PDB file of C-alpha atoms and ligand atoms in Angstrom:
ATOM      1  CA  MET A   1      -0.096  -0.060   0.026  1.00 59.00           C
ATOM      2  CA  SER A   2       1.224   3.781  -0.833  1.00 70.00           C
ATOM      3  CA  SER A   3       1.458   6.162   1.787  1.00 91.00           C
ATOM      4  CA  THR A   4      -1.558   8.823   2.085  1.00 95.00           C
ATOM      5  CA  LEU A   5      -0.819  12.163   1.813  1.00 95.00           C
ATOM      6  CA  LEU A   6      -4.225  13.568   2.553  1.00 96.00           C
ATOM      7  CA  HIS A   7      -7.173  11.858   4.018  1.00 98.00           C
ATOM      8  CA  GLU A   8     -10.526  14.264   5.069  1.00 98.00           C
ATOM      9  CA  ASP A   9     -13.969  13.450   5.631  1.00 98.00           C
ATOM     10  CA  TYR A  10     -16.685  15.711   4.941  1.00 98.00           C
ATOM     11  CA  PRO A  11     -20.223  14.921   6.244  1.00 98.00           C
ATOM     12  CA  VAL A  12     -22.837  16.428   3.774  1.00 98.00           C
ATOM     13  CA  GLU A  13     -26.342  16.853   4.768  1.00 98.00           C
ATOM     14  CA  ALA A  14     -29.572  16.514   3.068  1.00 98.00           C
ATOM     15  CA  GLU A  15     -31.540  19.209   1.236  1.00 97.00           C
ATOM     16  CA  ASP A  16     -28.563  21.657   2.876  1.00 97.00           C
ATOM     17  CA  TYR A  17     -28.707  23.746  -0.469  1.00 96.00           C
ATOM     18  CA  THR A  18     -27.001  26.726   1.298  1.00 94.00           C
ATOM     19  CA  ARG A  19     -23.670  24.708   1.905  1.00 96.00           C
ATOM     20  CA  ALA A  20     -24.281  22.677  -1.091  1.00 96.00           C
ATOM     21  CA  GLY A  21     -20.549  22.759  -2.976  1.00 96.00           C
ATOM     22  CA  GLU A  22     -18.253  23.909   0.013  1.00 97.00           C
ATOM     23  CA  ALA A  23     -16.754  20.397   0.552  1.00 98.00           C
ATOM     24  CA  SER A  24     -16.061  20.345  -3.123  1.00 98.00           C
ATOM     25  CA  ALA A  25     -14.637  23.897  -2.907  1.00 97.00           C
ATOM     26  CA  ASP A  26     -12.407  22.845  -0.006  1.00 98.00           C
ATOM     27  CA  ILE A  27     -11.151  19.675  -1.875  1.00 98.00           C
ATOM     28  CA  LYS A  28     -10.426  21.724  -4.837  1.00 97.00           C
ATOM     29  CA  ARG A  29      -8.446  23.961  -2.551  1.00 97.00           C
ATOM     30  CA  LYS A  30      -6.652  21.367  -0.947  1.00 98.00           C
ATOM     31  CA  LEU A  31      -5.441  19.573  -4.195  1.00 98.00           C
ATOM     32  CA  LYS A  32      -4.535  22.598  -5.666  1.00 97.00           C
ATOM     33  CA  GLN A  33      -1.923  23.392  -2.802  1.00 97.00           C
ATOM     34  CA  LEU A  34      -0.810  19.660  -3.243  1.00 96.00           C
ATOM     35  CA  GLY A  35       0.343  20.813  -6.775  1.00 96.00           C
ATOM     36  CA  VAL A  36      -2.197  18.574  -8.512  1.00 97.00           C
ATOM     37  CA  SER A  37      -2.266  19.286 -12.243  1.00 96.00           C
ATOM     38  CA  ALA A  38      -5.069  21.717 -13.753  1.00 94.00           C
ATOM     39  CA  GLY A  39      -6.394  18.983 -15.691  1.00 93.00           C
ATOM     40  CA  VAL A  40      -7.046  16.488 -13.200  1.00 96.00           C
ATOM     41  CA  LEU A  41      -8.096  19.255 -10.847  1.00 96.00           C
ATOM     42  CA  ARG A  42     -10.867  20.011 -12.994  1.00 95.00           C
ATOM     43  CA  ARG A  43     -12.118  16.321 -13.577  1.00 96.00           C
ATOM     44  CA  VAL A  44     -11.860  15.875  -9.687  1.00 98.00           C
ATOM     45  CA  SER A  45     -13.723  19.240  -9.045  1.00 97.00           C
ATOM     46  CA  VAL A  46     -16.515  18.090 -11.752  1.00 97.00           C
ATOM     47  CA  ALA A  47     -17.127  14.759 -10.322  1.00 98.00           C
ATOM     48  CA  SER A  48     -16.889  15.640  -6.638  1.00 98.00           C
ATOM     49  CA  TYR A  49     -19.162  18.941  -7.134  1.00 98.00           C
ATOM     50  CA  GLU A  50     -21.729  16.227  -8.957  1.00 98.00           C
ATOM     51  CA  VAL A  51     -21.457  13.814  -6.284  1.00 98.00           C
ATOM     52  CA  GLU A  52     -21.797  16.318  -3.335  1.00 98.00           C
ATOM     53  CA  LEU A  53     -25.024  17.883  -5.006  1.00 98.00           C
ATOM     54  CA  ASN A  54     -26.435  14.308  -5.328  1.00 98.00           C
ATOM     55  CA  LEU A  55     -25.646  13.697  -1.454  1.00 98.00           C
ATOM     56  CA  VAL A  56     -27.887  17.043  -0.783  1.00 98.00           C
ATOM     57  CA  ILE A  57     -30.416  16.543  -3.330  1.00 98.00           C
ATOM     58  CA  HIS A  58     -31.186  12.639  -3.159  1.00 98.00           C
ATOM     59  CA  SER A  59     -29.759  11.401  -0.317  1.00 98.00           C
ATOM     60  CA  ARG A  60     -30.662  11.584   3.632  1.00 98.00           C
ATOM     61  CA  GLY A  61     -27.211  12.644   4.064  1.00 98.00           C
ATOM     62  CA  GLY A  62     -23.843  11.312   3.893  1.00 98.00           C
ATOM     63  CA  VAL A  63     -20.049  11.577   3.993  1.00 98.00           C
ATOM     64  CA  LEU A  64     -17.943  12.410   1.037  1.00 98.00           C
ATOM     65  CA  SER A  65     -14.159  11.419   1.491  1.00 98.00           C
ATOM     66  CA  LEU A  66     -11.050  12.602  -0.224  1.00 98.00           C
ATOM     67  CA  GLU A  67      -8.057  10.376   0.021  1.00 98.00           C
ATOM     68  CA  VAL A  68      -4.721  11.314  -1.998  1.00 98.00           C
ATOM     69  CA  THR A  69      -1.841   8.848  -2.328  1.00 97.00           C
ATOM     70  CA  PRO A  70       1.124   9.578  -4.689  1.00 96.00           C
ATOM     71  CA  GLU A  71      -0.486   7.599  -7.409  1.00 96.00           C
ATOM     72  CA  ARG A  72      -4.053   8.664  -7.327  1.00 97.00           C
ATOM     73  CA  VAL A  73      -6.966  10.880  -5.837  1.00 98.00           C
ATOM     74  CA  LEU A  74      -9.886   8.980  -4.419  1.00 98.00           C
ATOM     75  CA  LEU A  75     -13.234  10.550  -3.813  1.00 98.00           C
ATOM     76  CA  VAL A  76     -15.817   7.992  -1.719  1.00 98.00           C
ATOM     77  CA  SER A  77     -19.133   9.134  -1.223  1.00 98.00           C
ATOM     78  CA  ALA A  78     -21.228   7.023   1.179  1.00 98.00           C
ATOM     79  CA  ASP A  79     -24.916   7.611   2.322  1.00 98.00           C
ATOM     80  CA  ARG A  80     -27.322   6.554   4.631  1.00 98.00           C
ATOM     81  CA  GLY A  81     -30.121   5.830   1.868  1.00 91.00           C
ATOM     82  CA  PRO A  82     -32.615   6.084   0.440  1.00 98.00           C
ATOM     83  CA  GLY A  83     -30.626   4.053  -2.416  1.00 98.00           C
ATOM     84  CA  ILE A  84     -31.228   3.711  -5.840  1.00 98.00           C
ATOM     85  CA  PRO A  85     -33.868   1.097  -7.140  1.00 97.00           C
ATOM     86  CA  ASP A  86     -32.522   0.929 -10.939  1.00 97.00           C
ATOM     87  CA  LEU A  87     -28.914   1.804 -11.420  1.00 97.00           C
ATOM     88  CA  GLU A  88     -28.852   1.367 -14.998  1.00 96.00           C
ATOM     89  CA  LEU A  89     -31.312   3.625 -15.219  1.00 97.00           C
ATOM     90  CA  ALA A  90     -29.725   5.969 -12.863  1.00 97.00           C
ATOM     91  CA  MET A  91     -26.614   5.899 -14.785  1.00 97.00           C
ATOM     92  CA  ARG A  92     -28.574   7.161 -17.897  1.00 95.00           C
ATOM     93  CA  GLU A  93     -28.103  10.448 -19.434  1.00 93.00           C
ATOM     94  CA  GLY A  94     -31.472  12.583 -18.836  1.00 93.00           C
ATOM     95  CA  TRP A  95     -32.790  10.309 -16.167  1.00 95.00           C
ATOM     96  CA  SER A  96     -33.609  12.261 -13.010  1.00 97.00           C
ATOM     97  CA  THR A  97     -35.903  12.140  -9.962  1.00 97.00           C
ATOM     98  CA  ALA A  98     -34.869  15.463  -8.760  1.00 97.00           C
ATOM     99  CA  ASN A  99     -37.640  17.426  -7.144  1.00 96.00           C
ATOM    100  CA  GLU A 100     -38.716  21.219  -8.170  1.00 96.00           C
ATOM    101  CA  THR A 101     -36.584  22.915  -5.536  1.00 95.00           C
ATOM    102  CA  ALA A 102     -33.264  21.163  -7.176  1.00 96.00           C
ATOM    103  CA  ARG A 103     -34.666  21.820 -10.733  1.00 96.00           C
ATOM    104  CA  SER A 104     -35.163  25.591 -10.121  1.00 95.00           C
ATOM    105  CA  LEU A 105     -31.677  26.103  -8.697  1.00 95.00           C
ATOM    106  CA  GLY A 106     -30.393  24.402 -12.227  1.00 95.00           C
ATOM    107  CA  PHE A 107     -30.183  20.581 -11.018  1.00 96.00           C
ATOM    108  CA  GLY A 108     -32.034  17.809 -12.196  1.00 95.00           C
ATOM    109  CA  ALA A 109     -30.606  17.380 -15.891  1.00 95.00           C
ATOM    110  CA  GLY A 110     -29.725  13.657 -15.291  1.00 96.00           C
ATOM    111  CA  MET A 111     -26.503  14.136 -16.135  1.00 95.00           C
ATOM    112  CA  GLY A 112     -24.456  13.768 -12.782  1.00 97.00           C
ATOM    113  CA  LEU A 113     -23.727  10.373 -12.526  1.00 97.00           C
ATOM    114  CA  PRO A 114     -22.511  10.018 -16.440  1.00 95.00           C
ATOM    115  CA  ASN A 115     -20.226  13.422 -15.775  1.00 95.00           C
ATOM    116  CA  MET A 116     -18.774  11.506 -12.980  1.00 97.00           C
ATOM    117  CA  LYS A 117     -18.164   8.355 -14.608  1.00 97.00           C
ATOM    118  CA  ARG A 118     -16.819  10.313 -17.750  1.00 95.00           C
ATOM    119  CA  ASN A 119     -14.495  12.350 -15.436  1.00 96.00           C
ATOM    120  CA  ALA A 120     -13.058   9.733 -13.319  1.00 98.00           C
ATOM    121  CA  ASP A 121     -10.564   6.970 -14.185  1.00 98.00           C
ATOM    122  CA  GLU A 122     -11.944   4.596 -11.990  1.00 98.00           C
ATOM    123  CA  PHE A 123     -15.899   4.446 -11.269  1.00 98.00           C
ATOM    124  CA  ASP A 124     -17.588   2.024  -8.913  1.00 98.00           C
ATOM    125  CA  ILE A 125     -21.146   2.432  -7.673  1.00 98.00           C
ATOM    126  CA  GLU A 126     -23.087   0.451  -5.160  1.00 98.00           C
ATOM    127  CA  SER A 127     -26.592   0.845  -4.201  1.00 98.00           C
ATOM    128  CA  GLN A 128     -28.987  -1.009  -1.916  1.00 97.00           C
ATOM    129  CA  LEU A 129     -32.166  -0.034  -1.322  1.00 96.00           C
ATOM    130  CA  GLY A 130     -32.944   1.332   2.286  1.00 92.00           C
ATOM    131  CA  THR A 131     -29.431   1.013   3.010  1.00 97.00           C
ATOM    132  CA  GLY A 132     -27.493   3.513   0.709  1.00 98.00           C
ATOM    133  CA  THR A 133     -25.369   4.370  -2.190  1.00 98.00           C
ATOM    134  CA  THR A 134     -21.518   4.351  -2.168  1.00 98.00           C
ATOM    135  CA  ILE A 135     -19.907   5.559  -5.011  1.00 98.00           C
ATOM    136  CA  ARG A 136     -15.872   5.429  -5.485  1.00 98.00           C
ATOM    137  CA  MET A 137     -14.011   7.375  -8.036  1.00 98.00           C
ATOM    138  CA  GLY A 138     -10.161   7.421  -8.740  1.00 98.00           C
ATOM    139  CA  PHE A 139      -8.553   9.653 -10.530  1.00 98.00           C
ATOM    140  CA  LEU A 140      -5.042   8.924 -11.615  1.00 98.00           C
ATOM    141  CA  LEU A 141      -2.168  11.496 -11.036  1.00 96.00           C
ATOM    142  CA  SER A 142       0.876  11.760 -13.112  1.00 80.00           C
TER     143      SER A 142
ATOM    144  CA  MET B   1     -12.429  38.430 -28.386  1.00 96.00           C
ATOM    145  CA  THR B   2     -12.236  40.021 -24.963  1.00 97.00           C
ATOM    146  CA  ILE B   3     -14.575  40.278 -22.392  1.00 98.00           C
ATOM    147  CA  ALA B   4     -14.416  44.258 -22.953  1.00 98.00           C
ATOM    148  CA  ASP B   5     -15.532  43.338 -26.951  1.00 98.00           C
ATOM    149  CA  MET B   6     -18.490  41.351 -25.559  1.00 98.00           C
ATOM    150  CA  ILE B   7     -19.662  44.123 -23.141  1.00 98.00           C
ATOM    151  CA  ARG B   8     -19.908  46.358 -26.507  1.00 98.00           C
ATOM    152  CA  VAL B   9     -21.565  43.809 -28.206  1.00 98.00           C
ATOM    153  CA  LEU B  10     -24.298  43.020 -25.675  1.00 98.00           C
ATOM    154  CA  ARG B  11     -24.302  46.608 -24.315  1.00 98.00           C
ATOM    155  CA  ALA B  12     -23.735  44.854 -21.021  1.00 98.00           C
ATOM    156  CA  LYS B  13     -23.089  46.384 -17.641  1.00 98.00           C
ATOM    157  CA  VAL B  14     -20.069  45.112 -15.619  1.00 98.00           C
ATOM    158  CA  LEU B  15     -20.982  43.785 -12.200  1.00 98.00           C
ATOM    159  CA  CYS B  16     -17.741  43.218 -10.937  1.00 97.00           C
ATOM    160  CA  GLY B  17     -14.411  42.401 -12.213  1.00 97.00           C
ATOM    161  CA  GLU B  18     -13.684  45.619 -13.845  1.00 97.00           C
ATOM    162  CA  ASP B  19     -10.140  45.322 -13.724  1.00 97.00           C
ATOM    163  CA  ARG B  20     -10.016  42.242 -15.737  1.00 97.00           C
ATOM    164  CA  LEU B  21     -11.921  42.937 -19.001  1.00 98.00           C
ATOM    165  CA  GLU B  22      -9.207  42.408 -21.423  1.00 97.00           C
ATOM    166  CA  THR B  23      -9.371  38.826 -20.417  1.00 96.00           C
ATOM    167  CA  MET B  24      -9.704  36.739 -23.532  1.00 96.00           C
ATOM    168  CA  VAL B  25     -12.744  34.442 -24.104  1.00 95.00           C
ATOM    169  CA  TYR B  26     -12.598  31.696 -26.577  1.00 94.00           C
ATOM    170  CA  THR B  27     -15.896  29.921 -26.489  1.00 95.00           C
ATOM    171  CA  ALA B  28     -19.509  30.276 -24.675  1.00 96.00           C
ATOM    172  CA  CYS B  29     -22.011  28.371 -23.302  1.00 95.00           C
ATOM    173  CA  CYS B  30     -25.752  29.356 -22.611  1.00 96.00           C
ATOM    174  CA  SER B  31     -27.684  26.809 -20.299  1.00 95.00           C
ATOM    175  CA  ASP B  32     -29.419  27.127 -16.694  1.00 95.00           C
ATOM    176  CA  LEU B  33     -28.494  23.418 -16.383  1.00 94.00           C
ATOM    177  CA  MET B  34     -25.369  23.153 -14.061  1.00 93.00           C
ATOM    178  CA  SER B  35     -24.716  19.507 -15.008  1.00 90.00           C
ATOM    179  CA  ASP B  36     -24.866  20.413 -18.673  1.00 90.00           C
ATOM    180  CA  VAL B  37     -22.170  23.303 -18.146  1.00 93.00           C
ATOM    181  CA  LEU B  38     -20.169  20.605 -16.041  1.00 94.00           C
ATOM    182  CA  ALA B  39     -20.299  18.105 -18.740  1.00 90.00           C
ATOM    183  CA  PHE B  40     -18.520  19.929 -21.393  1.00 82.00           C
ATOM    184  CA  VAL B  41     -17.227  23.511 -20.382  1.00 85.00           C
ATOM    185  CA  ASN B  42     -13.875  24.583 -19.777  1.00 83.00           C
ATOM    186  CA  GLU B  43     -11.995  27.578 -18.490  1.00 81.00           C
ATOM    187  CA  LYS B  44     -11.494  29.752 -21.499  1.00 87.00           C
ATOM    188  CA  THR B  45     -15.545  29.646 -21.727  1.00 93.00           C
ATOM    189  CA  VAL B  46     -18.000  32.206 -21.015  1.00 96.00           C
ATOM    190  CA  LEU B  47     -21.052  31.297 -19.308  1.00 97.00           C
ATOM    191  CA  ILE B  48     -24.506  32.745 -20.578  1.00 97.00           C
ATOM    192  CA  THR B  49     -27.679  32.036 -17.898  1.00 97.00           C
ATOM    193  CA  GLY B  50     -30.220  33.392 -16.642  1.00 95.00           C
ATOM    194  CA  LEU B  51     -29.949  31.811 -13.054  1.00 95.00           C
ATOM    195  CA  THR B  52     -28.778  33.853 -10.475  1.00 94.00           C
ATOM    196  CA  ASN B  53     -28.350  31.544  -7.370  1.00 94.00           C
ATOM    197  CA  PRO B  54     -25.213  30.689  -5.838  1.00 94.00           C
ATOM    198  CA  HIS B  55     -24.866  27.254  -7.270  1.00 95.00           C
ATOM    199  CA  VAL B  56     -23.972  28.775 -10.533  1.00 96.00           C
ATOM    200  CA  LEU B  57     -20.754  30.662  -9.170  1.00 96.00           C
ATOM    201  CA  ARG B  58     -19.860  27.385  -7.442  1.00 95.00           C
ATOM    202  CA  THR B  59     -19.972  25.800 -10.560  1.00 96.00           C
ATOM    203  CA  ALA B  60     -17.974  28.333 -12.349  1.00 96.00           C
ATOM    204  CA  ASP B  61     -15.502  27.759  -9.486  1.00 95.00           C
ATOM    205  CA  MET B  62     -15.144  24.364 -10.246  1.00 95.00           C
ATOM    206  CA  LEU B  63     -14.335  24.915 -13.852  1.00 94.00           C
ATOM    207  CA  ASP B  64     -12.095  27.923 -13.282  1.00 93.00           C
ATOM    208  CA  LEU B  65     -14.688  30.259 -15.637  1.00 95.00           C
ATOM    209  CA  LYS B  66     -13.437  33.687 -15.873  1.00 94.00           C
ATOM    210  CA  CYS B  67     -16.624  35.457 -16.992  1.00 97.00           C
ATOM    211  CA  LEU B  68     -20.401  35.199 -16.607  1.00 97.00           C
ATOM    212  CA  VAL B  69     -23.412  36.794 -18.298  1.00 98.00           C
ATOM    213  CA  TYR B  70     -26.510  37.457 -16.824  1.00 98.00           C
ATOM    214  CA  ALA B  71     -29.306  37.546 -19.750  1.00 97.00           C
ATOM    215  CA  ARG B  72     -32.590  39.638 -19.249  1.00 96.00           C
ATOM    216  CA  GLY B  73     -30.783  42.299 -17.252  1.00 96.00           C
ATOM    217  CA  LYS B  74     -30.850  39.960 -14.151  1.00 96.00           C
ATOM    218  CA  ILE B  75     -28.848  41.450 -11.278  1.00 96.00           C
ATOM    219  CA  PRO B  76     -27.576  38.923  -8.335  1.00 95.00           C
ATOM    220  CA  GLY B  77     -27.604  39.749  -4.570  1.00 95.00           C
ATOM    221  CA  GLU B  78     -24.469  41.334  -3.219  1.00 95.00           C
ATOM    222  CA  GLU B  79     -23.302  38.594  -1.432  1.00 94.00           C
ATOM    223  CA  ILE B  80     -23.317  36.564  -4.752  1.00 95.00           C
ATOM    224  CA  LEU B  81     -21.067  39.480  -6.054  1.00 97.00           C
ATOM    225  CA  ASP B  82     -18.854  39.149  -3.176  1.00 96.00           C
ATOM    226  CA  GLN B  83     -18.339  35.531  -3.831  1.00 95.00           C
ATOM    227  CA  ALA B  84     -17.294  36.327  -7.510  1.00 97.00           C
ATOM    228  CA  ARG B  85     -15.053  38.767  -6.587  1.00 96.00           C
ATOM    229  CA  GLU B  86     -13.356  36.391  -4.455  1.00 94.00           C
ATOM    230  CA  GLN B  87     -13.286  33.749  -7.179  1.00 93.00           C
ATOM    231  CA  GLY B  88     -11.841  36.253  -9.505  1.00 94.00           C
ATOM    232  CA  LEU B  89     -14.845  35.991 -11.814  1.00 96.00           C
ATOM    233  CA  VAL B  90     -16.186  38.779 -14.321  1.00 98.00           C
ATOM    234  CA  VAL B  91     -19.802  39.249 -13.918  1.00 98.00           C
ATOM    235  CA  ILE B  92     -21.432  41.605 -16.624  1.00 98.00           C
ATOM    236  CA  THR B  93     -25.363  41.608 -17.185  1.00 98.00           C
ATOM    237  CA  THR B  94     -27.145  42.618 -20.312  1.00 98.00           C
ATOM    238  CA  ARG B  95     -30.805  43.226 -21.336  1.00 98.00           C
ATOM    239  CA  GLU B  96     -31.000  40.791 -24.094  1.00 98.00           C
ATOM    240  CA  THR B  97     -32.571  37.914 -23.467  1.00 97.00           C
ATOM    241  CA  ALA B  98     -30.547  34.742 -23.811  1.00 97.00           C
ATOM    242  CA  PHE B  99     -31.174  33.778 -27.293  1.00 97.00           C
ATOM    243  CA  THR B 100     -30.350  37.299 -28.514  1.00 98.00           C
ATOM    244  CA  ALA B 101     -27.086  37.894 -26.360  1.00 98.00           C
ATOM    245  CA  CYS B 102     -26.014  34.281 -28.023  1.00 98.00           C
ATOM    246  CA  GLY B 103     -26.921  35.634 -31.527  1.00 98.00           C
ATOM    247  CA  LEU B 104     -25.118  38.931 -31.196  1.00 98.00           C
ATOM    248  CA  LEU B 105     -21.953  36.995 -29.708  1.00 98.00           C
ATOM    249  CA  TYR B 106     -22.021  34.593 -32.560  1.00 97.00           C
ATOM    250  CA  GLU B 107     -22.435  37.194 -35.175  1.00 98.00           C
ATOM    251  CA  ALA B 108     -19.344  38.817 -33.676  1.00 97.00           C
ATOM    252  CA  GLY B 109     -17.308  35.834 -34.028  1.00 96.00           C
ATOM    253  CA  LEU B 110     -17.636  33.813 -30.754  1.00 96.00           C
ATOM    254  CA  ARG B 111     -18.605  30.069 -30.999  1.00 95.00           C
ATOM    255  CA  GLY B 112     -19.496  27.161 -28.807  1.00 93.00           C
ATOM    256  CA  VAL B 113     -17.552  24.721 -26.767  1.00 89.00           C
ATOM    257  CA  PRO B 114     -16.805  21.976 -29.434  1.00 86.00           C
ATOM    258  CA  ILE B 115     -18.007  18.648 -28.079  1.00 79.00           C
ATOM    259  CA  GLU B 116     -16.209  15.611 -28.473  1.00 73.00           C
ATOM    260  CA  TRP B 117     -18.820  12.635 -28.764  1.00 65.00           C
ATOM    261  CA  PRO B 118     -17.663   9.235 -27.619  1.00 61.00           C
ATOM    262  CA  GLU B 119     -18.047   6.664 -30.338  1.00 63.00           C
ATOM    263  CA  SER B 120     -21.138   5.125 -28.397  1.00 61.00           C
ATOM    264  CA  GLU B 121     -22.756   8.383 -28.097  1.00 62.00           C
ATOM    265  CA  ALA B 122     -22.409   9.024 -31.846  1.00 58.00           C
ATOM    266  CA  ARG B 123     -25.955   8.505 -33.105  1.00 59.00           C
ATOM    267  CA  LEU B 124     -26.933  11.709 -34.742  1.00 60.00           C
TER     268      LEU B 124
HETATM  269  N1  ATP C   1     -27.141   9.603  -3.514  1.00 83.42           N
HETATM  270  C1  ATP C   1     -28.024   8.928  -4.516  1.00 83.42           C
HETATM  271  N2  ATP C   1     -29.117   8.711  -3.601  1.00 83.42           N
HETATM  272  C2  ATP C   1     -30.336   8.310  -4.161  1.00 83.42           C
HETATM  273  N3  ATP C   1     -30.366   8.373  -5.424  1.00 83.42           N
HETATM  274  C3  ATP C   1     -29.491   8.679  -6.172  1.00 83.42           C
HETATM  275  C4  ATP C   1     -28.487   9.287  -5.433  1.00 83.42           C
HETATM  276  N4  ATP C   1     -27.528   9.637  -6.427  1.00 83.42           N
HETATM  277  C5  ATP C   1     -28.159   9.760  -7.571  1.00 83.42           C
HETATM  278  N5  ATP C   1     -29.424   9.330  -7.575  1.00 83.42           N
HETATM  279  C6  ATP C   1     -30.599   8.875  -8.541  1.00 83.42           C
HETATM  280  O1  ATP C   1     -30.324   8.915  -9.897  1.00 83.42           O
HETATM  281  C7  ATP C   1     -30.947   9.991 -10.497  1.00 83.42           C
HETATM  282  C8  ATP C   1     -29.622  10.291 -11.700  1.00 83.42           C
HETATM  283  O2  ATP C   1     -28.811  11.107 -10.836  1.00 83.42           O
HETATM  284  P1  ATP C   1     -27.863  12.419 -11.576  1.00 83.42           P
HETATM  285  O3  ATP C   1     -26.728  13.068 -10.665  1.00 83.42           O
HETATM  286  O4  ATP C   1     -27.069  11.534 -12.936  1.00 83.42           O
HETATM  287  O5  ATP C   1     -29.042  13.149 -12.287  1.00 83.42           O
HETATM  288  P2  ATP C   1     -29.545  14.422 -11.229  1.00 83.42           P
HETATM  289  O6  ATP C   1     -28.952  14.436  -9.935  1.00 83.42           O
HETATM  290  O7  ATP C   1     -31.133  13.934 -11.384  1.00 83.42           O
HETATM  291  O8  ATP C   1     -29.497  15.700 -12.098  1.00 83.42           O
HETATM  292  P3  ATP C   1     -28.017  16.448 -12.368  1.00 83.42           P
HETATM  293  O9  ATP C   1     -27.105  15.689 -11.725  1.00 83.42           O
HETATM  294  O10 ATP C   1     -27.932  16.306 -13.671  1.00 83.42           O
HETATM  295  O11 ATP C   1     -28.426  17.563 -11.701  1.00 83.42           O
HETATM  296  C9  ATP C   1     -31.004  10.952  -9.448  1.00 83.42           C
HETATM  297  O12 ATP C   1     -32.266  11.653 -10.077  1.00 83.42           O
HETATM  298  C10 ATP C   1     -31.529  10.107  -8.576  1.00 83.42           C
HETATM  299  O13 ATP C   1     -32.827   9.323  -8.693  1.00 83.42           O
HETATM  300 MG1   MG C   2     -27.133  14.813  -9.730  1.00 83.42          MG
END
């Protein structure tokens, strides 16, 4: 196992639109300080913002974690439910169950999960109804 | 073109970032859907939008955007402009609708963000 350069856990509350995005802004700042290149930084930032907003909009709350090793940036989002009934459908561009509040703020295009997958070098999603959803995204450095 | 050129074309008003109007913009995107913006925009792009909430600024921050244009004369709250100043974002507002603003900028030579379609999505 390679050494961990940075590990940070960000609790994200359901429907807290005021603070939504703060974790991602902090992640971006920290990675920039570590000297992560602009291209990787942008991909991590986009994926992180999408996954954080999904926690706010769709989940009952959860934790977004950042881990950096010399090889990769790892983002893990783990929430407390409600879980995703049909993962294949959720991954499809355009599919969204976002409510009116989220839509009025500019979310609900159904593009978040496909965006994450496109931006991450490694993408893994697991979901269990009632238990929660876990998304792991790896971004290779160098 | 520069942001100053855009201001001329749109007869726009600068809300913040007066000192950075010579910044070049290379492409433009017009959307009120943040995920659409996050999907294909890069830092050389100017975002034209009608949404004045803080999430637009956070989206812009994630992408290191340099300029934001509000259509239909929208003006965001002072706290949003403060955030924009902190991010080093130039914010301008035009009385034109988003459609007309895009048309004017296109006519003046600005183009959309080139989109690369992955093989699997090239159905059109
Ligand atoms: N953490 C989660 N918990 C429960 N459901 C989720 C979660 N994340 C995503 N989903 C479900 O998957 C759907 C698709 O998510 P995706 O991020 O692609 O789109 P969106 O959030 O609806 O819209 P956008 O991301 O474009 O603003 C959501 O509408 C929701 O039904
Ligand atoms: Mg989403």
